[in-house]
Short mmCIF file of C-alpha atoms in Angstrom, two decimals:
data_model
loop_
_atom_site.label_atom_id
_atom_site.label_comp_id
_atom_site.label_asym_id
_atom_site.label_seq_id
_atom_site.Cartn_x
_atom_site.Cartn_y
_atom_site.Cartn_z
CA THR A 1 -25.83 -3.69 -7.04
CA SER A 2 -23.13 -1.00 -7.36
CA ILE A 3 -22.18 2.47 -6.22
CA ASP A 4 -20.78 4.51 -9.09
CA GLU A 5 -17.64 6.61 -9.20
CA GLY A 6 -17.91 9.90 -7.33
CA VAL A 7 -21.60 9.55 -6.47
CA PHE A 8 -21.15 10.62 -2.82
CA VAL A 9 -18.06 12.85 -3.23
CA PHE A 10 -18.08 15.64 -0.62
CA GLY A 11 -21.57 14.57 0.38
CA GLY A 12 -21.23 15.52 4.04
CA LEU A 13 -21.56 11.90 5.13
CA SER A 14 -20.31 10.75 8.54
CA GLU A 15 -21.96 7.33 8.86
CA ILE A 16 -22.91 4.86 6.15
CA THR A 17 -24.36 1.36 5.91
CA ILE A 18 -23.63 -0.66 2.77
CA PRO A 19 -26.37 -3.24 2.14
CA GLU A 20 -25.56 -6.82 1.22
CA SER A 21 -26.95 -6.23 -2.28
CA ILE A 22 -24.03 -3.87 -3.13
CA ILE A 23 -21.26 -5.94 -4.69
CA ARG A 24 -19.19 -3.19 -6.35
CA ILE A 25 -18.09 0.31 -5.31
CA ASP A 26 -16.29 2.37 -7.92
CA GLU A 27 -13.19 4.46 -7.30
CA GLY A 28 -13.77 7.73 -5.48
CA ALA A 29 -17.39 7.03 -4.61
CA PHE A 30 -16.94 8.36 -1.05
CA TYR A 31 -14.01 10.82 -1.38
CA GLY A 32 -14.23 13.99 0.67
CA ASN A 33 -16.54 12.74 3.39
CA SER A 34 -15.69 12.71 7.11
CA LEU A 35 -16.72 9.12 7.67
CA THR A 36 -16.57 7.97 11.30
CA SER A 37 -18.58 4.77 10.92
CA ILE A 38 -18.96 2.25 8.10
CA THR A 39 -21.24 -0.76 8.47
CA ILE A 40 -21.01 -3.37 5.73
CA LEU A 41 -23.80 -5.92 5.83
CA GLY A 42 -23.09 -9.47 4.68
CA ASP A 43 -19.46 -10.29 3.89
CA ASP A 44 -17.81 -7.31 5.55
CA THR A 45 -14.47 -8.03 3.87
CA ARG A 46 -15.73 -7.74 0.29
CA PHE A 47 -14.45 -4.17 -0.13
CA ASP A 48 -11.10 -4.60 1.65
CA GLY A 49 -9.23 -4.63 -1.67
CA VAL A 50 -10.65 -1.26 -2.76
CA TRP A 51 -11.08 0.36 0.67
CA LEU A 52 -8.80 3.34 0.14
CA ASP A 53 -9.58 3.65 -3.58
CA VAL A 54 -13.27 4.27 -2.94
CA GLY A 55 -12.54 6.93 -0.33
CA PHE A 56 -13.07 5.00 2.88
CA PRO A 57 -10.76 6.35 5.62
CA ARG A 58 -7.67 4.33 6.53
CA GLU A 59 -8.35 4.66 10.25
CA LEU A 60 -11.60 2.66 9.88
CA ALA A 61 -9.87 -0.24 8.12
CA THR A 62 -9.37 -2.97 10.72
CA PHE A 63 -7.20 -4.93 8.27
CA ILE A 64 -4.60 -2.14 7.95
CA ILE A 65 -1.99 -1.96 10.70
CA VAL A 66 1.00 0.26 11.35
CA THR A 67 4.12 -1.45 12.71
CA GLU A 68 6.33 0.08 15.40
CA ASP A 69 8.76 1.26 12.72
CA GLY A 70 6.00 2.95 10.70
CA ILE A 71 5.22 0.42 7.97
CA GLU A 72 1.55 0.61 6.96
CA PHE A 73 0.50 -2.92 6.06
CA ASN A 74 -2.65 -4.46 4.61
CA LYS A 75 -3.03 -7.80 6.39
CA GLY A 76 -5.62 -8.93 3.87
CA SER A 77 -3.42 -8.54 0.80
CA GLY A 78 0.10 -8.80 2.25
CA GLU A 79 0.95 -5.40 0.78
CA ILE A 80 2.88 -2.51 2.30
CA ILE A 81 0.78 0.54 1.45
CA GLY A 82 2.68 3.35 3.16
CA TYR A 83 5.38 4.42 5.56
CA THR A 84 5.08 6.90 8.43
CA GLY A 85 8.46 6.15 10.00
CA SER A 86 11.44 8.46 10.16
CA SER A 87 14.32 6.01 9.89
CA THR A 88 16.76 6.40 7.01
CA THR A 89 17.60 2.68 7.07
CA LEU A 90 14.87 0.07 6.79
CA VAL A 91 14.91 -3.71 6.66
CA ILE A 92 11.48 -4.67 5.40
CA PRO A 93 10.27 -7.73 7.32
CA SER A 94 9.17 -10.84 5.44
CA VAL A 95 6.25 -11.39 7.83
CA ILE A 96 4.09 -8.89 9.74
CA GLU A 97 1.66 -10.20 12.36
CA GLY A 98 1.84 -13.69 10.86
CA VAL A 99 1.14 -12.53 7.28
CA ASP A 100 3.75 -12.78 4.51
CA VAL A 101 4.83 -9.44 3.07
CA THR A 102 4.47 -10.09 -0.67
CA ALA A 103 4.06 -6.64 -2.24
CA ILE A 104 5.04 -3.00 -1.92
CA GLY A 105 2.30 -0.70 -3.13
CA GLN A 106 2.35 2.33 -5.39
CA GLN A 107 4.24 5.22 -3.77
CA ALA A 108 4.44 3.34 -0.45
CA PHE A 109 7.87 4.84 0.30
CA ALA A 110 7.77 7.80 -2.12
CA TYR A 111 9.14 11.11 -0.82
CA LYS A 112 10.55 9.49 2.33
CA GLU A 113 14.08 10.02 3.62
CA LEU A 114 15.19 6.40 3.23
CA THR A 115 18.81 6.00 2.20
CA GLU A 116 19.11 2.24 2.71
CA VAL A 117 16.50 -0.46 2.20
CA THR A 118 16.55 -4.26 2.36
CA ILE A 119 13.79 -6.10 0.51
CA PRO A 120 13.01 -9.65 1.67
CA ILE A 121 12.71 -12.70 -0.56
CA SER A 122 8.96 -12.81 0.19
CA VAL A 123 8.34 -9.61 -1.81
CA THR A 124 7.46 -10.59 -5.37
CA SER A 125 5.80 -7.38 -6.52
CA ILE A 126 6.76 -3.72 -6.25
CA GLU A 127 4.34 -1.25 -7.78
CA TYR A 128 4.98 1.87 -9.81
CA GLU A 129 6.87 4.67 -8.01
CA ALA A 130 7.02 2.73 -4.73
CA PHE A 131 10.35 4.44 -3.97
CA TYR A 132 9.89 7.59 -6.08
CA ASN A 133 11.99 10.58 -5.02
CA THR A 134 13.61 8.69 -2.16
CA PRO A 135 17.35 9.40 -1.66
CA LEU A 136 18.44 5.75 -1.69
CA THR A 137 22.16 5.06 -1.65
CA SER A 138 21.93 1.33 -0.94
CA ILE A 139 19.40 -1.33 -2.00
CA THR A 140 19.69 -4.94 -0.86
CA ILE A 141 17.37 -7.42 -2.56
CA LEU A 142 17.34 -10.82 -0.89
CA GLY A 143 16.80 -13.94 -3.00
CA ASP A 144 16.65 -13.53 -6.77
CA GLU A 145 18.19 -10.10 -7.03
CA THR A 146 17.18 -9.77 -10.68
CA ARG A 147 13.43 -10.12 -10.12
CA PHE A 148 12.89 -6.34 -10.33
CA ASP A 149 15.36 -5.58 -13.15
CA ASP A 150 12.71 -4.94 -15.79
CA MET A 151 10.96 -2.31 -13.65
CA TRP A 152 13.95 -0.76 -11.84
CA GLN A 153 13.26 2.84 -12.85
CA ASP A 154 9.47 2.47 -12.75
CA ILE A 155 9.77 1.44 -9.10
CA GLY A 156 11.71 4.62 -8.42
CA PHE A 157 15.08 3.02 -7.72
CA PRO A 158 17.99 5.29 -8.70
CA VAL A 159 19.66 4.30 -11.99
CA GLU A 160 23.11 4.61 -10.39
CA LEU A 161 22.21 1.72 -8.03
CA ALA A 162 21.35 -0.70 -10.81
CA THR A 163 23.79 -3.26 -9.43
CA PHE A 164 22.61 -5.66 -6.76
CA ILE A 165 23.89 -6.74 -3.37
CA ILE A 166 23.27 -10.40 -2.59
CA THR A 167 23.21 -11.47 1.03
#
């Protein structure tokens, strides 16, 4: 009923079929494979929440989209999971393809060249190091501007910007 952590790491797999009887896949189970096809029998969305964690390739995830400005977005969870854009100024949208943007994932914008970011009222969660090592000079948080106060540094926001702009 499960696939354990690391069991198929660097196993040379290119195509896999997950039977309906599998209800859990542990982290890293498929890391290091060049998967080009994944067939999930039964509820084919049951691993969407752990897709990247188990080592399934991003390009095979139909629920992950990349917006024109480079925001990588999980339509199933409402979470921004990465950024491939090159802009230094970004206004994060509150809705992408009809889905509310509610979270910014771990290291989603880490090591990017963003200097200005606007976070919409719809975002209620920002994970650890989401903006780590990003040269931010301006942060605008719409709505309750204090909702991220207790995790300001954990998010990766610069200490010197620990005052908020309300729009």
